[in-house]
Amino acid sequence: MSLHLSKLLDTAERIALKAGDAIMAIYARDFAIEEKADKSPLTEADKAAHEVIVAGLNALPMSIPVLSEEDTEGFAGADANGRYWLVDPLDGTKEFIKRNGEFTVNIALIENGRPVLGVVVAPALEVSYLAAQGVGAFKVEWGEGKANERQAIRVADRPAEGAMWRVVGSRSHPSPDLAEWLETLGSHDMVPMGSSLKLCLIAEGVADVYPRLGPTCLWDTGAAQAVVEQAGGRVVTLEGEPLGYATPGETLNPHFIVWGHGD
């Protein structure tokens, strides 16, 4: 399993980086913005990245269905082995439009309702997060003066009694329930961040918890959840159950909490 997933991780990383290049070519110029039926924004970068990723995944020797945010109608369900690719071609479109760099390409492999592989590429920040079951979790920084090598990452230990919790939260989707939840947490410092990078900050140990008490979809979380879990963290519902992906006919996630410590 791990050897198979290791090769797939390499391939998914290459595809995500190529999609990132397509996004950055559009990021560097003026671009059109549309509005979807749910009032969320859509740019030509979302579409370009979708085309790159779907073409890349469909070219693989193994035929695994693809569920992309930009083509939910074309998804007929998981294959006979319970597998499908879960893709957000451009997560954080609002951050893309604001040009703050906090947007990502997300590619996950789901198997029997669990994310077993994840690639998160932030092309404007020149950083990637990668993980696969039995392989590990990694961060890659590229660009001038950077190593461009995989560095193993691990979640932080639980904060000591009375210590400050490092909480990461959404930059574009504040939740009215969040203040009440944070009151029960205790002393904390809030770090705003866009897209799936919030989960990745937990995975690399620079934040302790990410409470998401607002709407998200499967493709927003699948890839980064794989990274968090392989780095030793947890992504669970408010009832304490692992966030799952077995019923993609329902694309909305329940509210969830990302914990850096595994206990």
Coordinates of C-alpha atoms in Angstrom, one line a residue:
M1 CA 0.0 0.0 0.0
S2 CA 2.6 2.6 1.0
L3 CA 4.8 2.0 -2.1
H4 CA 1.7 2.4 -4.3
L5 CA 0.6 5.5 -2.5
S6 CA 4.2 6.9 -2.5
K7 CA 4.1 6.8 -6.4
L8 CA 0.7 8.3 -6.5
L9 CA 1.8 11.0 -4.2
D10 CA 4.6 12.0 -6.5
T11 CA 2.2 12.1 -9.4
A12 CA -0.5 14.1 -7.6
E13 CA 2.2 16.6 -6.5
R14 CA 3.4 17.1 -10.1
I15 CA -0.2 17.6 -11.3
A16 CA -1.0 20.1 -8.5
L17 CA 2.2 22.1 -9.2
K18 CA 1.2 22.2 -12.9
A19 CA -2.2 23.5 -11.9
G20 CA -0.5 26.0 -9.7
D21 CA 1.5 27.3 -12.7
A22 CA -1.7 27.7 -14.6
I23 CA -3.2 29.7 -11.7
M24 CA -0.2 32.0 -11.3
A25 CA -0.2 32.8 -15.1
I26 CA -3.7 34.2 -14.5
Y27 CA -2.9 35.7 -11.1
A28 CA -0.2 37.9 -12.8
R29 CA -2.8 39.7 -15.0
D30 CA -6.3 41.0 -14.9
F31 CA -9.0 38.2 -14.8
A32 CA -12.7 37.9 -15.1
I33 CA -14.8 37.0 -12.0
E34 CA -18.2 35.2 -12.2
E35 CA -20.7 34.3 -9.6
K36 CA -21.9 30.7 -9.0
A37 CA -25.5 29.8 -8.1
D38 CA -24.4 29.7 -4.4
K39 CA -23.1 33.3 -4.7
S40 CA -19.5 32.2 -4.4
P41 CA -16.9 33.6 -6.8
L42 CA -15.5 31.8 -9.8
T43 CA -12.5 32.9 -11.9
E44 CA -10.9 31.7 -15.0
A45 CA -8.1 30.4 -12.8
D46 CA -10.5 28.0 -11.1
K47 CA -11.4 26.6 -14.5
A48 CA -7.9 26.4 -15.8
A49 CA -6.6 24.5 -12.8
H50 CA -9.6 22.2 -13.0
E51 CA -8.8 21.3 -16.6
V52 CA -5.1 20.7 -15.8
I53 CA -5.9 18.4 -12.8
V54 CA -8.7 16.4 -14.5
A55 CA -6.5 15.8 -17.6
G56 CA -3.6 14.7 -15.4
L57 CA -5.6 12.3 -13.2
N58 CA -7.5 10.9 -16.2
A59 CA -4.2 10.1 -17.9
L60 CA -3.1 7.8 -15.1
P61 CA -3.0 4.0 -15.9
M62 CA -5.5 3.3 -13.1
S63 CA -9.0 4.7 -13.7
I64 CA -10.2 6.4 -10.5
P65 CA -13.3 8.7 -10.6
V66 CA -12.8 12.4 -10.0
L67 CA -15.0 14.6 -7.9
S68 CA -14.0 18.3 -8.5
E69 CA -15.7 21.4 -7.1
E70 CA -15.9 22.6 -10.7
D71 CA -17.6 19.4 -12.0
T72 CA -19.9 17.8 -9.4
E73 CA -22.4 16.7 -12.1
G74 CA -19.8 14.5 -13.9
F75 CA -19.1 12.4 -10.8
A76 CA -20.9 9.0 -10.7
G77 CA -19.5 7.8 -7.4
A78 CA -16.5 5.9 -6.0
D79 CA -15.1 2.9 -7.9
A80 CA -15.6 -0.7 -6.9
N81 CA -12.7 -0.3 -4.4
G82 CA -14.3 2.7 -2.7
R83 CA -11.8 5.1 -4.2
Y84 CA -12.1 8.5 -5.8
W85 CA -10.1 11.6 -6.3
L86 CA -11.4 14.7 -4.5
V87 CA -10.2 18.0 -6.0
D88 CA -10.5 21.7 -5.2
P89 CA -8.7 23.3 -8.2
L90 CA -8.5 26.7 -6.4
D91 CA -9.4 26.7 -2.7
G92 CA -9.6 30.3 -1.4
T93 CA -10.9 32.0 -4.5
K94 CA -11.7 35.1 -2.3
E95 CA -8.1 35.2 -1.2
F96 CA -7.0 34.8 -4.9
I97 CA -9.2 37.8 -5.8
K98 CA -7.7 39.8 -2.9
R99 CA -4.3 38.8 -4.1
N100 CA -3.0 37.9 -0.6
G101 CA -1.5 34.6 -1.7
E102 CA -3.5 32.4 0.7
F103 CA -5.0 30.1 -1.9
T104 CA -4.3 26.5 -2.7
V105 CA -4.6 23.6 -5.1
N106 CA -6.1 20.6 -3.2
I107 CA -5.9 17.0 -4.5
A108 CA -6.9 14.1 -2.2
L109 CA -7.4 10.3 -2.7
I110 CA -10.3 9.0 -0.8
E111 CA -10.5 5.3 0.0
N112 CA -13.5 3.8 1.8
G113 CA -14.5 7.2 3.1
R114 CA -11.1 8.2 4.4
P115 CA -8.5 10.5 2.9
V116 CA -5.4 8.3 2.4
L117 CA -3.4 10.8 0.3
G118 CA -3.3 14.6 0.1
V119 CA -1.5 17.3 -1.8
V120 CA -1.9 21.0 -0.9
V121 CA 0.0 23.5 -3.1
A122 CA 0.1 27.2 -2.4
P123 CA 1.7 28.5 -5.6
A124 CA 1.9 32.2 -4.6
L125 CA 3.6 31.3 -1.3
E126 CA 5.8 28.7 -3.0
V127 CA 5.0 26.0 -0.5
S128 CA 3.4 22.6 -0.6
Y129 CA 2.2 20.1 2.0
L130 CA 2.1 16.4 1.1
A131 CA 1.0 13.2 2.8
A132 CA 0.1 9.6 2.2
Q133 CA -0.9 6.8 4.5
G134 CA 2.2 4.8 5.5
V135 CA 4.5 7.4 3.8
G136 CA 4.3 10.4 6.2
A137 CA 3.6 14.1 6.0
F138 CA 5.9 16.7 4.5
K139 CA 6.3 20.3 3.7
V140 CA 8.2 21.6 0.7
E141 CA 9.4 25.2 0.2
W142 CA 10.7 26.3 -3.2
G143 CA 11.8 29.5 -4.8
E144 CA 15.1 31.4 -4.5
G145 CA 17.2 30.3 -1.6
K146 CA 14.9 27.5 -0.6
A147 CA 15.8 23.8 -0.5
N148 CA 12.9 22.5 -2.6
E149 CA 13.1 19.2 -0.6
R150 CA 10.5 17.4 1.4
Q151 CA 10.8 18.0 5.1
A152 CA 8.9 15.8 7.5
I153 CA 6.4 17.6 9.6
R154 CA 4.7 16.8 12.9
V155 CA 1.9 18.4 15.0
A156 CA 2.8 20.2 18.2
D157 CA 2.2 18.7 21.6
R158 CA -0.9 19.8 23.6
P159 CA -0.3 23.2 25.2
A160 CA 0.7 23.0 28.9
E161 CA -1.9 23.8 31.5
G162 CA -2.6 27.5 31.5
A163 CA -0.5 28.1 28.4
M164 CA -1.8 30.1 25.4
W165 CA -3.6 28.1 22.7
R166 CA -2.6 29.1 19.1
V167 CA -5.9 29.1 17.2
V168 CA -6.1 29.4 13.5
G169 CA -9.3 30.8 11.9
S170 CA -10.8 31.7 8.6
R171 CA -9.9 35.0 7.1
S172 CA -13.0 35.3 4.9
H173 CA -15.6 33.2 6.8
P174 CA -15.9 34.4 10.4
S175 CA -18.4 32.3 12.4
P176 CA -20.8 33.8 15.0
D177 CA -20.4 30.6 17.0
L178 CA -16.7 30.8 17.2
A179 CA -16.4 33.4 20.1
E180 CA -18.5 31.1 22.4
W181 CA -16.4 28.1 21.5
L182 CA -13.2 30.0 22.2
E183 CA -14.5 31.1 25.6
T184 CA -14.5 27.4 26.7
L185 CA -11.0 26.9 25.2
G186 CA -9.4 29.5 27.5
S187 CA -6.4 31.7 26.9
H188 CA -5.7 31.9 23.2
D189 CA -4.1 33.8 20.3
M190 CA -6.0 33.9 17.0
V191 CA -4.1 33.7 13.7
P192 CA -6.2 34.3 10.6
M193 CA -5.5 32.3 7.4
G194 CA -7.2 31.5 4.2
S195 CA -8.0 28.2 2.4
S196 CA -6.8 24.8 3.4
L197 CA -3.6 26.4 4.7
K198 CA -5.4 26.6 8.1
L199 CA -5.2 22.8 8.5
C200 CA -1.6 22.7 7.2
L201 CA -0.5 25.1 9.9
I202 CA -1.8 22.6 12.4
A203 CA 0.0 19.8 10.6
E204 CA 3.4 21.5 10.8
G205 CA 3.0 22.4 14.5
V206 CA 2.8 26.2 14.3
A207 CA -0.9 26.2 15.5
D208 CA -2.7 24.0 18.0
V209 CA -6.4 24.0 17.0
Y210 CA -8.7 25.1 14.2
P211 CA -12.4 25.2 15.0
R212 CA -14.6 25.3 11.9
L213 CA -18.1 26.2 13.0
G214 CA -19.3 27.3 9.5
P215 CA -20.0 25.7 6.1
T216 CA -17.3 23.9 4.2
C217 CA -17.4 21.2 1.4
L218 CA -15.6 17.9 1.0
W219 CA -13.1 19.3 -1.4
D220 CA -12.1 22.1 1.0
T221 CA -10.8 19.6 3.6
G222 CA -9.9 16.2 2.1
A223 CA -6.3 16.9 1.0
A224 CA -5.3 18.9 4.1
Q225 CA -7.0 16.4 6.4
A226 CA -4.7 13.7 5.0
V227 CA -1.8 15.9 5.8
V228 CA -3.0 16.6 9.4
E229 CA -3.7 13.0 10.1
Q230 CA -0.4 11.7 8.8
A231 CA 1.4 14.4 10.9
G232 CA -0.3 13.0 14.0
G233 CA -3.3 15.3 14.3
R234 CA -7.1 14.8 14.2
V235 CA -9.9 16.2 12.2
V236 CA -13.2 15.4 14.0
T237 CA -16.8 16.4 14.1
L238 CA -18.3 18.1 17.2
E239 CA -19.3 14.6 18.3
G240 CA -15.7 13.5 18.1
E241 CA -16.0 11.3 15.0
P242 CA -13.4 11.5 12.2
L243 CA -14.5 13.8 9.4
G244 CA -15.6 11.3 6.6
Y245 CA -16.0 11.2 2.9
A246 CA -18.1 8.1 2.2
T247 CA -21.2 9.8 1.0
P248 CA -20.1 12.4 -1.6
G249 CA -23.7 12.8 -2.8
E250 CA -23.8 15.2 0.2
T251 CA -20.9 17.6 -0.4
L252 CA -21.3 19.7 2.7
N253 CA -19.2 18.9 5.8
P254 CA -20.6 19.1 9.3
H255 CA -18.9 21.5 11.7
F256 CA -15.5 20.1 12.8
I257 CA -12.4 20.8 14.9
V258 CA -8.8 20.2 13.8
W259 CA -6.6 19.3 16.8
G260 CA -2.9 19.3 16.6
H261 CA -2.3 16.9 19.4
G262 CA -3.4 13.3 18.8
D263 CA -4.8 12.6 22.3

